[in-house]
CSV table of C-alpha atoms in Angstrom, one decimal:
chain,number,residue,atom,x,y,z
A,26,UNK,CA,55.3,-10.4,-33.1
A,27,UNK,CA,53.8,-13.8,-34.2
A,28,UNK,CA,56.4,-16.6,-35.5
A,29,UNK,CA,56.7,-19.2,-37.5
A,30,UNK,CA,57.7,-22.1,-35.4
A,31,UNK,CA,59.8,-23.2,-38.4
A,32,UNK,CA,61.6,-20.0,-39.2
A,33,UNK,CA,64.2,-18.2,-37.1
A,34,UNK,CA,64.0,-14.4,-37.2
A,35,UNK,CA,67.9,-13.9,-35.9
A,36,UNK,CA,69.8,-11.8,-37.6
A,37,UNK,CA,72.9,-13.3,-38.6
A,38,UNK,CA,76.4,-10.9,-39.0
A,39,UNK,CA,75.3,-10.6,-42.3
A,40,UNK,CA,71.7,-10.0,-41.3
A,41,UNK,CA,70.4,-12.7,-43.4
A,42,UNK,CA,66.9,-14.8,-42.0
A,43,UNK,CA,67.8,-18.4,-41.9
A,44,UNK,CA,65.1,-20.2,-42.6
A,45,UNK,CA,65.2,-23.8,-40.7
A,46,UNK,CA,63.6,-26.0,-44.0
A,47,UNK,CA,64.5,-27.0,-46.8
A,48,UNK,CA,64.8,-24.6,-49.6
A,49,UNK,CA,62.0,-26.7,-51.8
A,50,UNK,CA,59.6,-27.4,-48.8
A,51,UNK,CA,59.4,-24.1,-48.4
A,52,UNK,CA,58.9,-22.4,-52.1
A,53,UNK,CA,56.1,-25.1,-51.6
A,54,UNK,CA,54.5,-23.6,-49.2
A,55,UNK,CA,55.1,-19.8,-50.3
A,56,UNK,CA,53.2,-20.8,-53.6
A,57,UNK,CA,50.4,-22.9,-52.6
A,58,UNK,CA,49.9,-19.8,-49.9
A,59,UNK,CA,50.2,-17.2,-53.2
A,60,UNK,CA,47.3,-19.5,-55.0
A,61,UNK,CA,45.1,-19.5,-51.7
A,62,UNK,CA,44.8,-15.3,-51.5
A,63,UNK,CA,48.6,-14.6,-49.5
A,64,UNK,CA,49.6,-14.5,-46.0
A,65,UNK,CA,47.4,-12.2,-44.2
A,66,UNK,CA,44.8,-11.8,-46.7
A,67,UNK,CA,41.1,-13.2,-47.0
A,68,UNK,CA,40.2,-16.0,-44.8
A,69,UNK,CA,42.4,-18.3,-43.3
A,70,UNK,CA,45.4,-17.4,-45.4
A,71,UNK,CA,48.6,-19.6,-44.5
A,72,UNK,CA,48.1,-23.2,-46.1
A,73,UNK,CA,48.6,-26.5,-44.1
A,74,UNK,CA,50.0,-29.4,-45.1
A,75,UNK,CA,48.7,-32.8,-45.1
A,76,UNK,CA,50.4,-36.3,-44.4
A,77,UNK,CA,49.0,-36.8,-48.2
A,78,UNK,CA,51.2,-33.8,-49.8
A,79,UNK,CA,47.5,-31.7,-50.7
A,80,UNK,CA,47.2,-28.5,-49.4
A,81,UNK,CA,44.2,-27.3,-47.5
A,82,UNK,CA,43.4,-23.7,-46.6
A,83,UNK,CA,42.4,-22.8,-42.8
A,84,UNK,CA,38.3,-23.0,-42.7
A,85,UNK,CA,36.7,-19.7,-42.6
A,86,UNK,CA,35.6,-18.3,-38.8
A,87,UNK,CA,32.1,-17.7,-38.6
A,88,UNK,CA,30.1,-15.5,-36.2
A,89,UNK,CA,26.7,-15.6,-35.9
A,90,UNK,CA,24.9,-12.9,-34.4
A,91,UNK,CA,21.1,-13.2,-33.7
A,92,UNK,CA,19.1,-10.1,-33.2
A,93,UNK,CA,19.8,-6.7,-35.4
A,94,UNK,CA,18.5,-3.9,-32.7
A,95,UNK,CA,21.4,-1.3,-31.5
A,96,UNK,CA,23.0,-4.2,-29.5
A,97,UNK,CA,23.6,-6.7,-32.4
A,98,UNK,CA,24.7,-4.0,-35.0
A,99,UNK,CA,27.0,-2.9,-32.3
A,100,UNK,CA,28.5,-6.5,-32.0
A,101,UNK,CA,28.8,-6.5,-36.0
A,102,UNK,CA,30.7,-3.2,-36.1
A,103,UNK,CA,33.2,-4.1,-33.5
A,104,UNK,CA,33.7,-7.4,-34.1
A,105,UNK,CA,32.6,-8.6,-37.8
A,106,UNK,CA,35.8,-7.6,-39.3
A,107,UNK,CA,37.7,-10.3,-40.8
A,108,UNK,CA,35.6,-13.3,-40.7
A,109,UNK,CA,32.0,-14.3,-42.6
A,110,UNK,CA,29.2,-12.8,-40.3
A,111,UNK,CA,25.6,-14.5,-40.3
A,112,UNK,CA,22.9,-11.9,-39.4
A,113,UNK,CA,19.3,-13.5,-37.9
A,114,UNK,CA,16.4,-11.8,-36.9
A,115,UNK,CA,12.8,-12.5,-36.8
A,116,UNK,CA,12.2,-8.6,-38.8
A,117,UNK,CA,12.9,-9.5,-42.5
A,118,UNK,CA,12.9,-5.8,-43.4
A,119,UNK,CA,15.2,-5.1,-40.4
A,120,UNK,CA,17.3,-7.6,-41.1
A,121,UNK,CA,17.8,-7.2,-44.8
A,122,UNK,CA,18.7,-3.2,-43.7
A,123,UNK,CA,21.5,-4.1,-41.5
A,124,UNK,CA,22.6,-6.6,-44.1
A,125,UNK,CA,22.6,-3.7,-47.1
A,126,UNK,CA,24.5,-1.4,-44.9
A,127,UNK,CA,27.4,-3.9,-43.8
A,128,UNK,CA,28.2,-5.0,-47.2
A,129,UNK,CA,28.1,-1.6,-48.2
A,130,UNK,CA,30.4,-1.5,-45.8
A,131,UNK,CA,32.9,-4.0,-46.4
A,132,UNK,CA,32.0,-6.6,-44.1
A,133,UNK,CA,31.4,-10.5,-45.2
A,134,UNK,CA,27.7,-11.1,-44.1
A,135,UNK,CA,25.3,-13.2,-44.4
A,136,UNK,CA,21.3,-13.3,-43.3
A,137,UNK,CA,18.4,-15.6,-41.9
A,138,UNK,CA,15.3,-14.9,-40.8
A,139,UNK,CA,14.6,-16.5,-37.4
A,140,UNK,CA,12.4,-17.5,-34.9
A,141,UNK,CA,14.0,-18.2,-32.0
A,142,UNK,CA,11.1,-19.7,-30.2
A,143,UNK,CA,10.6,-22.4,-32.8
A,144,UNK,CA,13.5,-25.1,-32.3
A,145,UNK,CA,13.2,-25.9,-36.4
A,146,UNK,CA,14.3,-22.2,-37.1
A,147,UNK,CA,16.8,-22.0,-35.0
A,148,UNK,CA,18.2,-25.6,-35.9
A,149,UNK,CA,18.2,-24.3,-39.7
A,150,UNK,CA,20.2,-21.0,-38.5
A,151,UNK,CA,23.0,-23.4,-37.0
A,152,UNK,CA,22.6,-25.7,-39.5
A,153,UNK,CA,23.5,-22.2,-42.0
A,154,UNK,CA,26.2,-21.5,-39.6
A,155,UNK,CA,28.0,-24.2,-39.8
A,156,UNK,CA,28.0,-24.9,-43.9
A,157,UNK,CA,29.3,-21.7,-43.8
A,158,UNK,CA,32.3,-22.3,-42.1
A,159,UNK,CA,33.5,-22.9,-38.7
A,160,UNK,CA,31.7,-21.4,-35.8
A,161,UNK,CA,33.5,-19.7,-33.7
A,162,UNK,CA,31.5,-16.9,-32.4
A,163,UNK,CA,27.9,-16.7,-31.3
A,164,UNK,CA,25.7,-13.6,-29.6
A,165,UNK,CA,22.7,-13.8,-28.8
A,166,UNK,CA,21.2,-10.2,-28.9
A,167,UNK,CA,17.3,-11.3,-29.5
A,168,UNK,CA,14.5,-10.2,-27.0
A,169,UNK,CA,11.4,-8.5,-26.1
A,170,UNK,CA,11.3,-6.1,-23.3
A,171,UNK,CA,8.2,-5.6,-21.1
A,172,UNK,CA,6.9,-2.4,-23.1
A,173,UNK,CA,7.2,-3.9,-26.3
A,174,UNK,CA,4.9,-7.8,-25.6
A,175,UNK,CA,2.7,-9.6,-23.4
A,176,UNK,CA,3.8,-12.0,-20.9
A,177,UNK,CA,3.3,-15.2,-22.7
A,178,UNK,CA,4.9,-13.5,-26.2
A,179,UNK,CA,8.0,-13.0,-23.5
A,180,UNK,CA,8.1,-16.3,-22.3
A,181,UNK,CA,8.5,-17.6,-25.6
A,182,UNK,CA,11.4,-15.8,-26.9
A,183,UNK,CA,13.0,-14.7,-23.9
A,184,UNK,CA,13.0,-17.7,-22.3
A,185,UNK,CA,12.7,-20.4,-24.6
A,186,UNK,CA,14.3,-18.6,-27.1
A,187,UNK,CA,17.3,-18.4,-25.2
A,188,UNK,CA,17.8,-21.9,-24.2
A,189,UNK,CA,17.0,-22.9,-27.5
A,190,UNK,CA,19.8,-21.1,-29.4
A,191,UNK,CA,22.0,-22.7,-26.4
A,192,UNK,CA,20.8,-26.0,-27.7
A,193,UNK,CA,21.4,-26.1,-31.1
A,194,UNK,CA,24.8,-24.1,-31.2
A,195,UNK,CA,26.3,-26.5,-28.3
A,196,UNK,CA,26.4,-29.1,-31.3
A,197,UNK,CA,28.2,-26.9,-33.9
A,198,UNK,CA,30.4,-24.7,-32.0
A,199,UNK,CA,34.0,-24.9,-32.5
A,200,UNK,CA,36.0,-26.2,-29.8
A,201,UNK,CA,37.4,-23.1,-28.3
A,202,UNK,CA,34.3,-21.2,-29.3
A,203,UNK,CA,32.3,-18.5,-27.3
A,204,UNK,CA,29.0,-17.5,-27.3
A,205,UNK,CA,27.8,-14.2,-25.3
A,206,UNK,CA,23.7,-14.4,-24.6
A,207,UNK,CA,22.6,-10.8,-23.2
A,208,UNK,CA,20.8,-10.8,-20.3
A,209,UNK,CA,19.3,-7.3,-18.1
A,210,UNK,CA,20.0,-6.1,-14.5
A,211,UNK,CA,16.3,-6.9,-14.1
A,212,UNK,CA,17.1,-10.7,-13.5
A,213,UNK,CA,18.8,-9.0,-10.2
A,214,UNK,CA,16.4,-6.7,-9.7
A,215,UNK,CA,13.7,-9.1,-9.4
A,216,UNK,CA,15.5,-11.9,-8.0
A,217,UNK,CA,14.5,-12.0,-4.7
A,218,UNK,CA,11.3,-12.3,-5.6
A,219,UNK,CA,11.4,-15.7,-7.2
A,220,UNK,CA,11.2,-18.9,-4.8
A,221,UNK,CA,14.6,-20.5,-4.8
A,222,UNK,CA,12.6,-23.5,-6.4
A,223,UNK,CA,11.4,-22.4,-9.4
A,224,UNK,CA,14.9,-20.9,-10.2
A,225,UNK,CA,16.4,-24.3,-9.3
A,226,UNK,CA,13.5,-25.6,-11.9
A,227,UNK,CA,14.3,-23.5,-14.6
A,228,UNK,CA,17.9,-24.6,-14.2
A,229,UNK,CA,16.9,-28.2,-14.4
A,230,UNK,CA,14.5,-28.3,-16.3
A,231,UNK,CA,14.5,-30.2,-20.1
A,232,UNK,CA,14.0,-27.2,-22.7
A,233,UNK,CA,10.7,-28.1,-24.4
A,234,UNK,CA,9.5,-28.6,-21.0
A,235,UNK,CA,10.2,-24.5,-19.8
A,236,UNK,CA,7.0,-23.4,-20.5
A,237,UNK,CA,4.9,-26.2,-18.8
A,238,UNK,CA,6.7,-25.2,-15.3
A,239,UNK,CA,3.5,-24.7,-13.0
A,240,UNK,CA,5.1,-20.8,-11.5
A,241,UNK,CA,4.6,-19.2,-15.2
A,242,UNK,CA,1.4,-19.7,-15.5
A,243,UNK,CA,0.5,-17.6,-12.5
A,244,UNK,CA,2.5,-14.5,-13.7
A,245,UNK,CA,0.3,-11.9,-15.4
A,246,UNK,CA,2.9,-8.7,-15.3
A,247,UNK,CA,4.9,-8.1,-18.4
A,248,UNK,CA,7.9,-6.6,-16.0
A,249,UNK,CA,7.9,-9.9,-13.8
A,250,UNK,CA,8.0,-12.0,-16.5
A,251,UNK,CA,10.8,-10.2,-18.2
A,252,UNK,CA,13.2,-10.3,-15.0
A,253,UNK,CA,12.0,-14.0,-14.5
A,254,UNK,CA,13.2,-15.0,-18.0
A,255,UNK,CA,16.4,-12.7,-18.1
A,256,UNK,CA,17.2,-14.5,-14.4
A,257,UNK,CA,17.1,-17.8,-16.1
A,258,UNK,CA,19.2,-16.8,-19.0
């Protein structure tokens, strides 16, 4: 059980809480909580003081989930409960689906169209994020497997797209924030077969310069390239 660092839950012979505040510090508190939703209710919940005497009410947790296939609505229906949830995909009608059905469902969402290989887009999803509330969860679900696109289409959003997403969040993450970016087995699967200096290029690499390194160029197969971008995720 959680405590609160000012109140003692031991039970006295009379089995009465003593509370370790004043009596009027803390009727303050119990009604500025009442006029901000209760404890345990809505987002945030428990007001904080400030040196000033104004009350504040804890910032709301935002996850942002990009990419609404099986794996993303997964991710919403485990883990969206409870906090404002910011939907993004590049399929408007996909994404305004999954958006329809969560609320429907309870859950707080959100949605943005994206293109994740286009730094603007993605800047304006974080930039969404974050005047939302504070962003304390990001998964990256977005991709295109080998059946689905051609080699360069892959490049651009498997590759770039990734590292791009890692850019712009890294500057409105919460400290103590996570982010998850799915990856395949085929980055092992094909790992071998990538010199050990074009993987140490990819690493190095500046973003906008991923696509100019001379080794993509040469890759014409749709499963190659796939691995290739999934190993440098």
């Amino acid at each position: 059980m959680r405590r609160h660092p000012n109140i003692s839950t031991k039970t006295s012979p009379a089995d009465e809480v003593s509370i370790r505040r004043k009596p009027k510090a803390f009727v303050r508190e119990t009604a500025a909580c009442a006029l901000a939703g209760g404890y345990g209710q809505g987002t945030g919940s428990l007001p904080l003081p400030k040196s000033s005497g104004h009350w504040r009410v804890m910032a709301t947790e935002v996850l942002v989930i990009v990419g609404m296939g099986g794996m993303g609505q997964a991710v919403l229906r485990r883990s969206g409960a409870g906090q404002k949830v910011l939907l993004a995909d590049f399929d408007e009608t996909l994404l305004e689906t999954v958006a329809g059905t969560a609320l429907g469902d309870g859950y707080d969402v959100v949605s943005q169209r994206v293109d994740v290989s286009s730094r603007d887009s993605v800047a304006a999803l974080a930039a969404t994020a974050a005047e939302l509330g504070t962003v304390t969860g990001v998964v990256h679900t977005a991709g295109l497997s080998p059946v689905q696109a051609p080699v360069e289409a892959i490049w651009k959003v498997d590759l770039l797209g990734t590292a791009l997403v890692l850019d712009e969040f890294q500057k409105v993450i919460a400290p103590r924030g996570s982010g998850v970016f799915i990856s395949s087995m085929s980055a092992y699967m094909v790992g071998g077969q990538i010199p050990a200096d074009v993987l140490a290029g990819l690493a190095a690499v500046p973003t906008d310069d991923l696509l100019l390194v001379p080794f993509l160029s040469g890759v014409d197969n749709p499963g190659y390239a796939y691995g290739i971008a999934k190993r440098a995720n």
